[in-house]
Short mmCIF file of C-alpha atoms in Angstrom, two decimals:
data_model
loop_
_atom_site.label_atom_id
_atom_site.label_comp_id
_atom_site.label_asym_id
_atom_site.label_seq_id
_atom_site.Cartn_x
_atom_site.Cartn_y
_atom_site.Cartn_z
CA UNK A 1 45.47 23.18 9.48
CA UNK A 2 43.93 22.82 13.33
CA UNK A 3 40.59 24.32 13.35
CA UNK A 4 40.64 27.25 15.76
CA UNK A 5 39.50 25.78 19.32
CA UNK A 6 38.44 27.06 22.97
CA UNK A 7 38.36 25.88 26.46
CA UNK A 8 34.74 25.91 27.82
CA UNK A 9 35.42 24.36 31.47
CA UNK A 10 38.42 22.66 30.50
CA UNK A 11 37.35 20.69 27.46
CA UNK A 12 37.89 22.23 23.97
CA UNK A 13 35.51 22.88 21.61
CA UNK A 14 36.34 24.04 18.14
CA UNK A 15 34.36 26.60 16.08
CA UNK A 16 33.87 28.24 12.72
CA UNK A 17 35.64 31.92 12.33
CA UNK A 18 32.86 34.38 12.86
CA UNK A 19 30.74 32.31 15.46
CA UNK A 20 29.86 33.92 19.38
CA UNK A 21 30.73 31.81 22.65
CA UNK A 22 27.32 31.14 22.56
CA UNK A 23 27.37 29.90 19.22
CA UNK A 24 30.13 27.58 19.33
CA UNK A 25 29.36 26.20 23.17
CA UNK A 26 25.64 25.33 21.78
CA UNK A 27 27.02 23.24 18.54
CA UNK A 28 29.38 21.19 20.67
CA UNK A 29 26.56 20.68 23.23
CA UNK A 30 27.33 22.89 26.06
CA UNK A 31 24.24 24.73 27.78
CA UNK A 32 24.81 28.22 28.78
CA UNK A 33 21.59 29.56 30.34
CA UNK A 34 19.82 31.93 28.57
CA UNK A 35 16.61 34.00 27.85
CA UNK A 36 16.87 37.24 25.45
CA UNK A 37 19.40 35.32 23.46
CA UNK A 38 17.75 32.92 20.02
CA UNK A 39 19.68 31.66 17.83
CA UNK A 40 17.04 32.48 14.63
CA UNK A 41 17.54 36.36 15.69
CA UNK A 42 20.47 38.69 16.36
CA UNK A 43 21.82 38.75 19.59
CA UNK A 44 20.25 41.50 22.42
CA UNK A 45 22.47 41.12 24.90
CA UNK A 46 19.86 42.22 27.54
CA UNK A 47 19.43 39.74 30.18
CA UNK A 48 23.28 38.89 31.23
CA UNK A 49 21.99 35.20 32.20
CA UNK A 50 24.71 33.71 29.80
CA UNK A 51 27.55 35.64 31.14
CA UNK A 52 30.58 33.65 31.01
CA UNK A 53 33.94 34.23 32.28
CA UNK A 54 36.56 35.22 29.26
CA UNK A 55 40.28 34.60 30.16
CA UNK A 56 39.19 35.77 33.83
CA UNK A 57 36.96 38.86 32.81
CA UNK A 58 33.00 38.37 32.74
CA UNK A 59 31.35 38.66 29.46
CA UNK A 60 27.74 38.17 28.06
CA UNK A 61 28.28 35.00 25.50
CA UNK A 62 25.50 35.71 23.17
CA UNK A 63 27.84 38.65 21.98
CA UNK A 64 31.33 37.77 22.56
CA UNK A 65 32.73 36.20 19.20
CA UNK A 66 34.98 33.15 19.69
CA UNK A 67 38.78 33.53 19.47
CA UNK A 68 41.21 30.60 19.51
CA UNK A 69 42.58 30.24 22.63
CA UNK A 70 40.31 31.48 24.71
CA UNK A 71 39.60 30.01 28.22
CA UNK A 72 35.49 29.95 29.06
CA UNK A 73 34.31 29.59 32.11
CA UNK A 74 30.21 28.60 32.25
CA UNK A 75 28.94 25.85 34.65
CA UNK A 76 30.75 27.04 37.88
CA UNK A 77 29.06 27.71 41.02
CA UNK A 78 30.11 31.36 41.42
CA UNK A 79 28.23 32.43 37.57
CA UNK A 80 25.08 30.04 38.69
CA UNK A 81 24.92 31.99 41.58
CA UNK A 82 25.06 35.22 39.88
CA UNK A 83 22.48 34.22 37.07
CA UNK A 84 20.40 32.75 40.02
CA UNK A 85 20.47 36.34 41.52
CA UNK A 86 19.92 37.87 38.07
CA UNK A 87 16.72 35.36 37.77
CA UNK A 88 15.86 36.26 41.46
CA UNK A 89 15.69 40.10 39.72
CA UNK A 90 13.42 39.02 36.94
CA UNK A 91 11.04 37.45 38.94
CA UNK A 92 10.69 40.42 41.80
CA UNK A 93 10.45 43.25 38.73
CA UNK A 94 7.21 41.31 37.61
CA UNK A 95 4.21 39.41 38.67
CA UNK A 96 5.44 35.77 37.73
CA UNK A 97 2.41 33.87 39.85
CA UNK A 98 3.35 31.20 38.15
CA UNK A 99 0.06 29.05 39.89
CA UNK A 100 -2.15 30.71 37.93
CA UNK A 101 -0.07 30.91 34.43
CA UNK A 102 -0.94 29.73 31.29
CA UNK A 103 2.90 29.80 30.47
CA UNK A 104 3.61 27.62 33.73
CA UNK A 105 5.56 24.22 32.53
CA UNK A 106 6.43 25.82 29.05
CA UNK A 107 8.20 28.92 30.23
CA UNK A 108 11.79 29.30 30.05
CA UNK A 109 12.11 31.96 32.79
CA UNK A 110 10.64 29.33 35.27
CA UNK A 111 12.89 26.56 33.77
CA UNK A 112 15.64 28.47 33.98
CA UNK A 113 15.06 28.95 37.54
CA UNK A 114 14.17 25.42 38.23
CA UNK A 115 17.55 24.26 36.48
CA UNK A 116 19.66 27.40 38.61
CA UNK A 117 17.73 25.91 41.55
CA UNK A 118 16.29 28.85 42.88
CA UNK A 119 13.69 29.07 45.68
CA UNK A 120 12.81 32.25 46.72
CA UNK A 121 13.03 35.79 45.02
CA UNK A 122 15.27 36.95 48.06
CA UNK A 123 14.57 40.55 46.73
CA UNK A 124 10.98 42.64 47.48
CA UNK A 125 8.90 42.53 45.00
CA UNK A 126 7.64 45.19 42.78
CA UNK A 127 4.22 44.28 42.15
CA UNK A 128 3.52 46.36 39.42
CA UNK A 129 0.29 47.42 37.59
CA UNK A 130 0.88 47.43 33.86
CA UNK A 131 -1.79 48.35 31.24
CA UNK A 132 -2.93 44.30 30.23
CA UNK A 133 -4.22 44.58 26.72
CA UNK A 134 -7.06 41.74 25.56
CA UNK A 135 -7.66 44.02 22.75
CA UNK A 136 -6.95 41.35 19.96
CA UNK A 137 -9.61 38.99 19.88
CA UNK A 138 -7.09 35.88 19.58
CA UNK A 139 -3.84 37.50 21.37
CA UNK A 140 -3.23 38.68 24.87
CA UNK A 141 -0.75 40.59 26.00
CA UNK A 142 0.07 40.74 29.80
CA UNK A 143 2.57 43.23 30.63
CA UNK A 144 3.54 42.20 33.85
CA UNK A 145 4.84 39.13 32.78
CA UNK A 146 7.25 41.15 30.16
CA UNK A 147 11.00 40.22 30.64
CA UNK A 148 12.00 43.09 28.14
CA UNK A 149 14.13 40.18 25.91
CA UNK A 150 12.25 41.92 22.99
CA UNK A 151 12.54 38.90 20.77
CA UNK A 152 8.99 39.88 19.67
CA UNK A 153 10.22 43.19 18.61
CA UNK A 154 13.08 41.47 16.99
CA UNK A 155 10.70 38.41 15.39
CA UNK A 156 7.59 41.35 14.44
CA UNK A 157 10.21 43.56 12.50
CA UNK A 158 12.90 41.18 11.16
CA UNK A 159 10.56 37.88 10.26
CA UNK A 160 7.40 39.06 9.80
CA UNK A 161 7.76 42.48 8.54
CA UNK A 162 5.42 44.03 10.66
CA UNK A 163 6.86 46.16 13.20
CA UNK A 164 4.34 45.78 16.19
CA UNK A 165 6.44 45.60 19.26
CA UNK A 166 8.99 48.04 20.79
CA UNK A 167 10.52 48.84 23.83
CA UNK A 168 9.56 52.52 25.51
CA UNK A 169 10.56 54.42 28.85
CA UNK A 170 13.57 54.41 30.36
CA UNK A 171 15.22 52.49 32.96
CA UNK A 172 12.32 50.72 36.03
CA UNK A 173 9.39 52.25 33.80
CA UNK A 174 10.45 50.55 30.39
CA UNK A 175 7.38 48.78 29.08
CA UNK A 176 6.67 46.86 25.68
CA UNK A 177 4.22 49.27 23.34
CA UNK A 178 2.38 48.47 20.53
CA UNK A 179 2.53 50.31 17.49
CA UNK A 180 -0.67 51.24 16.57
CA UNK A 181 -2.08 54.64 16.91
CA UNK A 182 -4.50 53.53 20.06
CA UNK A 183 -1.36 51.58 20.98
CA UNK A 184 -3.74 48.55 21.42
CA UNK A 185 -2.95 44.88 19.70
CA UNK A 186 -6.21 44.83 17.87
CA UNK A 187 -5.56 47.83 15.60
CA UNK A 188 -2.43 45.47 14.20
CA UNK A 189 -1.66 43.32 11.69
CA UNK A 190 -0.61 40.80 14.20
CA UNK A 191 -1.98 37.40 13.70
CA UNK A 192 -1.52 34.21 15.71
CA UNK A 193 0.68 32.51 13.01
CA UNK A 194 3.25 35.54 13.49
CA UNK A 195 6.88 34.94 14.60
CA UNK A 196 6.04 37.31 17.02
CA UNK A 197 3.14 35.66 19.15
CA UNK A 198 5.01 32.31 19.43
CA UNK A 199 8.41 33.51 20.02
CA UNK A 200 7.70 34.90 23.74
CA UNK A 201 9.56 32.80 26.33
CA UNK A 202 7.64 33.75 29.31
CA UNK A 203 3.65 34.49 29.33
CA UNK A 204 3.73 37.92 28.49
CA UNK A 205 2.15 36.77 25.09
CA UNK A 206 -0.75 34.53 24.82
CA UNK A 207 -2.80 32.99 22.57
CA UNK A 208 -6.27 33.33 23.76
CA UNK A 209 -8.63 30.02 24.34
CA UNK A 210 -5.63 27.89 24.48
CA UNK A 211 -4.54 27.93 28.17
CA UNK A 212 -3.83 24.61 30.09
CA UNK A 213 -3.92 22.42 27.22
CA UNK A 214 -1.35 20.23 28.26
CA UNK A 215 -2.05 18.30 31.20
CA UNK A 216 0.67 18.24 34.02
CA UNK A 217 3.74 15.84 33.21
CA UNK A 218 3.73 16.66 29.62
CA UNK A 219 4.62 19.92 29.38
CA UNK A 220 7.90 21.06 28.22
CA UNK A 221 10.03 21.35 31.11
CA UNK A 222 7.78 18.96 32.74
CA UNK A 223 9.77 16.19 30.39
CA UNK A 224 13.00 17.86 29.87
CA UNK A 225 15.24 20.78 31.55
CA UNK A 226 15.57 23.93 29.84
CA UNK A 227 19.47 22.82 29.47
CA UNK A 228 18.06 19.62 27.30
CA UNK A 229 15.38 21.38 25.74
CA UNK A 230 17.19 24.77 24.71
CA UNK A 231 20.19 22.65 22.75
CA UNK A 232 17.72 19.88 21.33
CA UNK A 233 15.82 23.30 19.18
CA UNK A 234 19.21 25.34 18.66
CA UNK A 235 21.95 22.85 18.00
CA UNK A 236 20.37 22.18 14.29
CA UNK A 237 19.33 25.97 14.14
CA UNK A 238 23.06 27.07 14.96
CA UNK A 239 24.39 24.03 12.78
CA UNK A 240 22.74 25.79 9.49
CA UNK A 241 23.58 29.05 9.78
CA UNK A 242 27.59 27.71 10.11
CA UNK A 243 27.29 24.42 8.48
CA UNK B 1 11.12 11.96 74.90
CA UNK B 2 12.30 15.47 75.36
CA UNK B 3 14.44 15.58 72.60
CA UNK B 4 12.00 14.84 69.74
CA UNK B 5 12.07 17.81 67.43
CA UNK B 6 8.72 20.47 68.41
CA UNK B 7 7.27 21.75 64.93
CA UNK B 8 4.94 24.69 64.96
CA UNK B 9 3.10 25.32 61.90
CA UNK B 10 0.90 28.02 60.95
CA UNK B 11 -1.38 29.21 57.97
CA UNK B 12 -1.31 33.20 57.11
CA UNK B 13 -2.82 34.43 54.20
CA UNK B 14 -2.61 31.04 52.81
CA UNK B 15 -5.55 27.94 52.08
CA UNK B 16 -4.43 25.27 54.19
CA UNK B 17 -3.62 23.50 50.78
CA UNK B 18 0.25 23.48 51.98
CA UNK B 19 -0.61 21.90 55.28
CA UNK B 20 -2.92 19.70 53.42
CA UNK B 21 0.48 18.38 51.00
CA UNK B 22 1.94 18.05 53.91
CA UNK B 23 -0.65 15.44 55.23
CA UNK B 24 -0.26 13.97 51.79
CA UNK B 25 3.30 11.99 53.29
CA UNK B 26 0.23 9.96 53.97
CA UNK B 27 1.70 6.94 56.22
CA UNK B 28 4.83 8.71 56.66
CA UNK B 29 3.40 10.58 59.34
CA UNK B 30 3.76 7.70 61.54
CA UNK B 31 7.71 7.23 60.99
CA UNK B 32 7.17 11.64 61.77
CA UNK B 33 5.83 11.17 65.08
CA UNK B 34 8.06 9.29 66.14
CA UNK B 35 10.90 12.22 66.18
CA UNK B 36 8.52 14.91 66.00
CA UNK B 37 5.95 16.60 68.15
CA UNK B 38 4.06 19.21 67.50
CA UNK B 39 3.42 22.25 69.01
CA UNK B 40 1.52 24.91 67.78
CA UNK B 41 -0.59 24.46 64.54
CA UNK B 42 -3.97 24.07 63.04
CA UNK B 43 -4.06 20.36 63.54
CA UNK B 44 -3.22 20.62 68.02
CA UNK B 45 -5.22 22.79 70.11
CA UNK B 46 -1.89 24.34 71.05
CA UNK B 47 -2.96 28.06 70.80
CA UNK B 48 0.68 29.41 71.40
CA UNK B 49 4.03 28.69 70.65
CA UNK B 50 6.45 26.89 73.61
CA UNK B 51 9.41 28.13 74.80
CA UNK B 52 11.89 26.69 72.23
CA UNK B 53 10.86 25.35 68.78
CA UNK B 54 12.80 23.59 66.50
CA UNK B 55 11.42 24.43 63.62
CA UNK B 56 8.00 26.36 61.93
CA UNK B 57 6.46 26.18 59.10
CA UNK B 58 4.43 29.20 57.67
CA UNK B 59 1.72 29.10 54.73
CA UNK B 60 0.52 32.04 53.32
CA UNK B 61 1.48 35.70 52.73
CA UNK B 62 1.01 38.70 55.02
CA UNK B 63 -2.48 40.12 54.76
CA UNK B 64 -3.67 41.38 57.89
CA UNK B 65 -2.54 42.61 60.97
CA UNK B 66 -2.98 39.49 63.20
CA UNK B 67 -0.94 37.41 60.34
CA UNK B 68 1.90 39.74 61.63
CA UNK B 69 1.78 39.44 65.15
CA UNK B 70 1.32 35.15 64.44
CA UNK B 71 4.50 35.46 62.49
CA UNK B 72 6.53 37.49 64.76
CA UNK B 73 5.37 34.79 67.35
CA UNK B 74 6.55 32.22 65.36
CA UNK B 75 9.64 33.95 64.50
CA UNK B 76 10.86 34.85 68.10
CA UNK B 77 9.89 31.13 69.25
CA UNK B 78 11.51 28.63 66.21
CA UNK B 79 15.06 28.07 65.75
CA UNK B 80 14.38 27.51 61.93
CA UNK B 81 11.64 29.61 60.36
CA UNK B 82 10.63 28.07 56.72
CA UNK B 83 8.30 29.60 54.20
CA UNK B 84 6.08 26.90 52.66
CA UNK B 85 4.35 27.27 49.44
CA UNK B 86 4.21 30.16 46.84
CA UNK B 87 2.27 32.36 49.17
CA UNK B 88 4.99 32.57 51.71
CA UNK B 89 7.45 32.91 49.38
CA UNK B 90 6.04 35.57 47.03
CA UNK B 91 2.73 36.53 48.35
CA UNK B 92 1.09 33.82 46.08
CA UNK B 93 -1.91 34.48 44.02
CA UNK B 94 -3.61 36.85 46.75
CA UNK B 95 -0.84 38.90 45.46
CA UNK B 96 -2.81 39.77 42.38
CA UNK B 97 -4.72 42.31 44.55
CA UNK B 98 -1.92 43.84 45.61
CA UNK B 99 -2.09 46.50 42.41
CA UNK B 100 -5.48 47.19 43.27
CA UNK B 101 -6.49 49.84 46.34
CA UNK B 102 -7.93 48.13 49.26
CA UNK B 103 -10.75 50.53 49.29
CA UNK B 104 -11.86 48.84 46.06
CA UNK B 105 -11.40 45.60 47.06
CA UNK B 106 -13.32 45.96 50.31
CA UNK B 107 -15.99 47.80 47.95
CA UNK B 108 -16.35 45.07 45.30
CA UNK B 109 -16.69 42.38 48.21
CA UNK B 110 -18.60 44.11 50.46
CA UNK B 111 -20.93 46.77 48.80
CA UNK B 112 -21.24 46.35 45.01
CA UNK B 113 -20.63 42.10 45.06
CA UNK B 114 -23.97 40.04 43.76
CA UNK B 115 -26.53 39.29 46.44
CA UNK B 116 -25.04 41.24 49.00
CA UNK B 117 -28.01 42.71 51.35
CA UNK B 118 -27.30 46.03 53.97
CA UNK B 119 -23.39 46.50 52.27
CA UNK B 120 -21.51 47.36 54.95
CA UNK B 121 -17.67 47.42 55.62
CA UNK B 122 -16.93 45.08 58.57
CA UNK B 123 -15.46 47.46 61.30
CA UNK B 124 -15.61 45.35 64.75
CA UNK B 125 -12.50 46.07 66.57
CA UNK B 126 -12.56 41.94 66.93
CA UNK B 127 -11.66 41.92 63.09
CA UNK B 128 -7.99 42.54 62.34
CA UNK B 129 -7.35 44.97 59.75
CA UNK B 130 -6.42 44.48 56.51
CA UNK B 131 -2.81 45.38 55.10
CA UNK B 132 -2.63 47.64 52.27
CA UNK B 133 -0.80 44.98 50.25
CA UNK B 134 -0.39 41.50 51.08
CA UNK B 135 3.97 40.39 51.75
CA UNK B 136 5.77 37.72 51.13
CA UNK B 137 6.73 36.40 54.81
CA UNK B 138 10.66 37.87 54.56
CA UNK B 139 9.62 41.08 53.84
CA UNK B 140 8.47 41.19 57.65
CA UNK B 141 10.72 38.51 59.71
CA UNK B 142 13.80 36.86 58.71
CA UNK B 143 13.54 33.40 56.72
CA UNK B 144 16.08 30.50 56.77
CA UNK B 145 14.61 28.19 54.38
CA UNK B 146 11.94 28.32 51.51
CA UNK B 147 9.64 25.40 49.86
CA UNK B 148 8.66 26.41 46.43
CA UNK B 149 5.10 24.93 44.96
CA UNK B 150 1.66 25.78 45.38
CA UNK B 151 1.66 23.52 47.07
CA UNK B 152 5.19 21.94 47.59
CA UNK B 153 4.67 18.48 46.91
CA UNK B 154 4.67 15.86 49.78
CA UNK B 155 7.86 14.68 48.73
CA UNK B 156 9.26 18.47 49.23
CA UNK B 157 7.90 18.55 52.54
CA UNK B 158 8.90 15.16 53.36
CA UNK B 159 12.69 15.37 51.62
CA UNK B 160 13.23 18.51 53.86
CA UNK B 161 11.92 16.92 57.27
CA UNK B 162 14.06 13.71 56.88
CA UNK B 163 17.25 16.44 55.86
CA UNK B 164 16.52 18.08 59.17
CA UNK B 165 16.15 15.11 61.41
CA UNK B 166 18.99 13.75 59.85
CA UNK B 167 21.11 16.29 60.69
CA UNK B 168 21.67 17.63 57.38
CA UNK B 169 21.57 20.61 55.22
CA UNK B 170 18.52 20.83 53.89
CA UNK B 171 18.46 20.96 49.95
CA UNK B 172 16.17 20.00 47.27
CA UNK B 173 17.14 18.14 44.30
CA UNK B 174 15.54 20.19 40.40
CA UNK B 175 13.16 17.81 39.83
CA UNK B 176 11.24 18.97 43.35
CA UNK B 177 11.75 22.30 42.45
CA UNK B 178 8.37 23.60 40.84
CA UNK B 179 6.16 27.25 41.53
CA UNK B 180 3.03 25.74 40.38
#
């Protein structure tokens, strides 16, 4: 029997029954850019950077399941130009300074601009003032760095069973909160081994004293793009869960 | 020699560490010169803009009001207006007072900072004024191309001058693409 196959640019790629876009594009190597979406947690859905176009309609691929036959569209210049615009958003709704982050060379929101080749924001920027909390004595957590992917919601409840993160507000004013009664970090169980601390991929979560380790030419994306990098850590993740 | 290409350059809000990667071309300034003149900047004693510049190059945010009128001068006189180094481009890290009043700014620099004897405000109408927040340079004129870095390498600076005088559109390849 032929194992159920789609087009991503032209060149098929079969998957397993059950698998997303997403899924199937990162186990035959193809990069879709991405930043709520990990392949250890559920999908979210939330930052659009991965949308695809599905037999001529755009979808988000982290959520759209794989059906034989269909024809994906990813590395075109028309969806890098929207996810560079989408990226263009992130960065204006924040303060990414990146000159004086800790996150700066390891952060996938700046790699994934540097590999959509943005820059300049285009947009005005928003400069907001959100509460900073350097509460915990090892953990710091800067709002306005926050790209609302909530995989630390998703990594505090689901892996370590803790529950410290969620998403409040609605709409411009969303922010992350902490669940504590004095909605501080310090009066949680969080603890810089957690899922949770490590799993942030901009610098909206720190661990404290550990800044600028890593000298210049050896950081992450320093060595690698975020299209190398990303499919180097998920291939074998998405690989187990299918097999 | 009339038709060497005039660059104007400029420092805002910025440190001069932009024009100072752009010195770091080191002995490429030589093969520069010899399409290139410059007009105004902080390395001529060219204290305004000619006529008809080919192209300027601003560092730094918006922070004051003289920053404005400099950049409106630059904008009206350059054919190609380019925002150099994260300052220009995003307001850059004097940015991070921008969620802070002025008043308290001025007040933790001028009246309750360490060692400071009779705290005062500077007020001489010489001074320009402060803006409320400090702008990335397209948020005030119009912007046709932007170098990211802080600073953008030499080889950014360099990669987009030889585009230029070449005749061609200006792009950078991802590996000169950095914010930091």
């Amino acid at each position: 029997m032929t194992k159920p196959t789609i087009q991503i640019d032209g060149k098929p790629v079969t998957f397993t029954e059950g698998q997303t876009i997403m899924e199937a594009a990162t186990a035959a190597g193809f990069y879709i850019p991405h930043l709520c979406h990990n392949p250890e947690f559920e999908p979210h859905g939330s930052c659009k950077l991965c949308t695809v176009k599905v037999n001529g309609r755009n979808c988000s691929a982290c959520t759209f399941p794989a059906a034989d036959g269909q024809e994906v569209l990813n590395d075109t210049a028309e969806l890098n130009a929207l996810r560079r615009t989408i990226t263009q958003l992130l960065f204006v709704e924040g303060n990414h300074l990146c000159p004086s982050c800790e996150k700066s060379g390891n952060c996938q929101l700046q790699a994934t601009a540097y590999f959509l080749g943005m820059t300049d924001a285009h947009f005005p920027f928003f400069y907001p003032r959100r509460e900073l909390d350097a509460s915990h004595p090892d953990i710091l957590l800067d709002r306005d760095r926050c790209i609302f992917c909530a995989l630390c919601v998703r990594a505090s409840r689901d892996v370590d069973g803790k529950n410290v993160f969620a998403i409040a507000g609605r709409g411009i004013d969303s922010r992350l909160i902490v669940n504590s009664p004095s909605g501080k970090l310090a009066d949680t169980p969080i603890a810089t081994t957690d899922k949770a601390t490590r799993v942030c991929p901009v610098g909206a979560i720190l661990i404290k004293r550990h800044g600028f380790e890593v000298p210049i030419g050896d950081r992450v994306y320093d060595r690698h793009t975020i299209a190398e990098e990303s499919l180097e850590r998920e291939e074998p993740i998405v690989e187990a869960r299918h097999g | 020699m009339a038709d060497k290409l005039t660059v104007a350059t400029t420092s805002l809000a910025g440190c001069f560490g932009c024009h100072m990667s752009f010195l770091d071309i080191d002995e490429r300034i030589l093969a520069l010169a010899e399409v290139a003149r410059f007009d105004r900047s902080p390395l001529t004693d060219v204290k305004h803009c000619g006529d008809r510049v080919d192209l300027g190059l601003v560092e730094g945010g918006v922070c004051n009001a003289e920053n404005v009128h400099t950049l409106r001068e630059f904008r009206q006189h350059c054919r190609i207006l380019v925002a150099m180094g994260a300052c220009a481009i995003n307001g850059g890290l004097p940015a991070l007072r921008n969620p802070i009043a002025l008043e308290e700014c001025l007040q933790a620099s001028y009246l309750d900072g360490i060692g400071i004897e009779n705290p005062q405000i500077p007020n001489d109408v010489e001074l320009p004024l402060l803006l409320d927040k400090v702008h990335p340079i397209h948020e005030v004129v119009r912007v046709d191309y932007f170098l990211p870095g802080c600073p953008p390498s030499a080889d950014v600076i360099w990669t987009f001058l030889s585009d230029l005088a070449a005749g061609r559109e200006p792009s950078l390849p991802r590996e000169l693409i950095h914010y930091d």
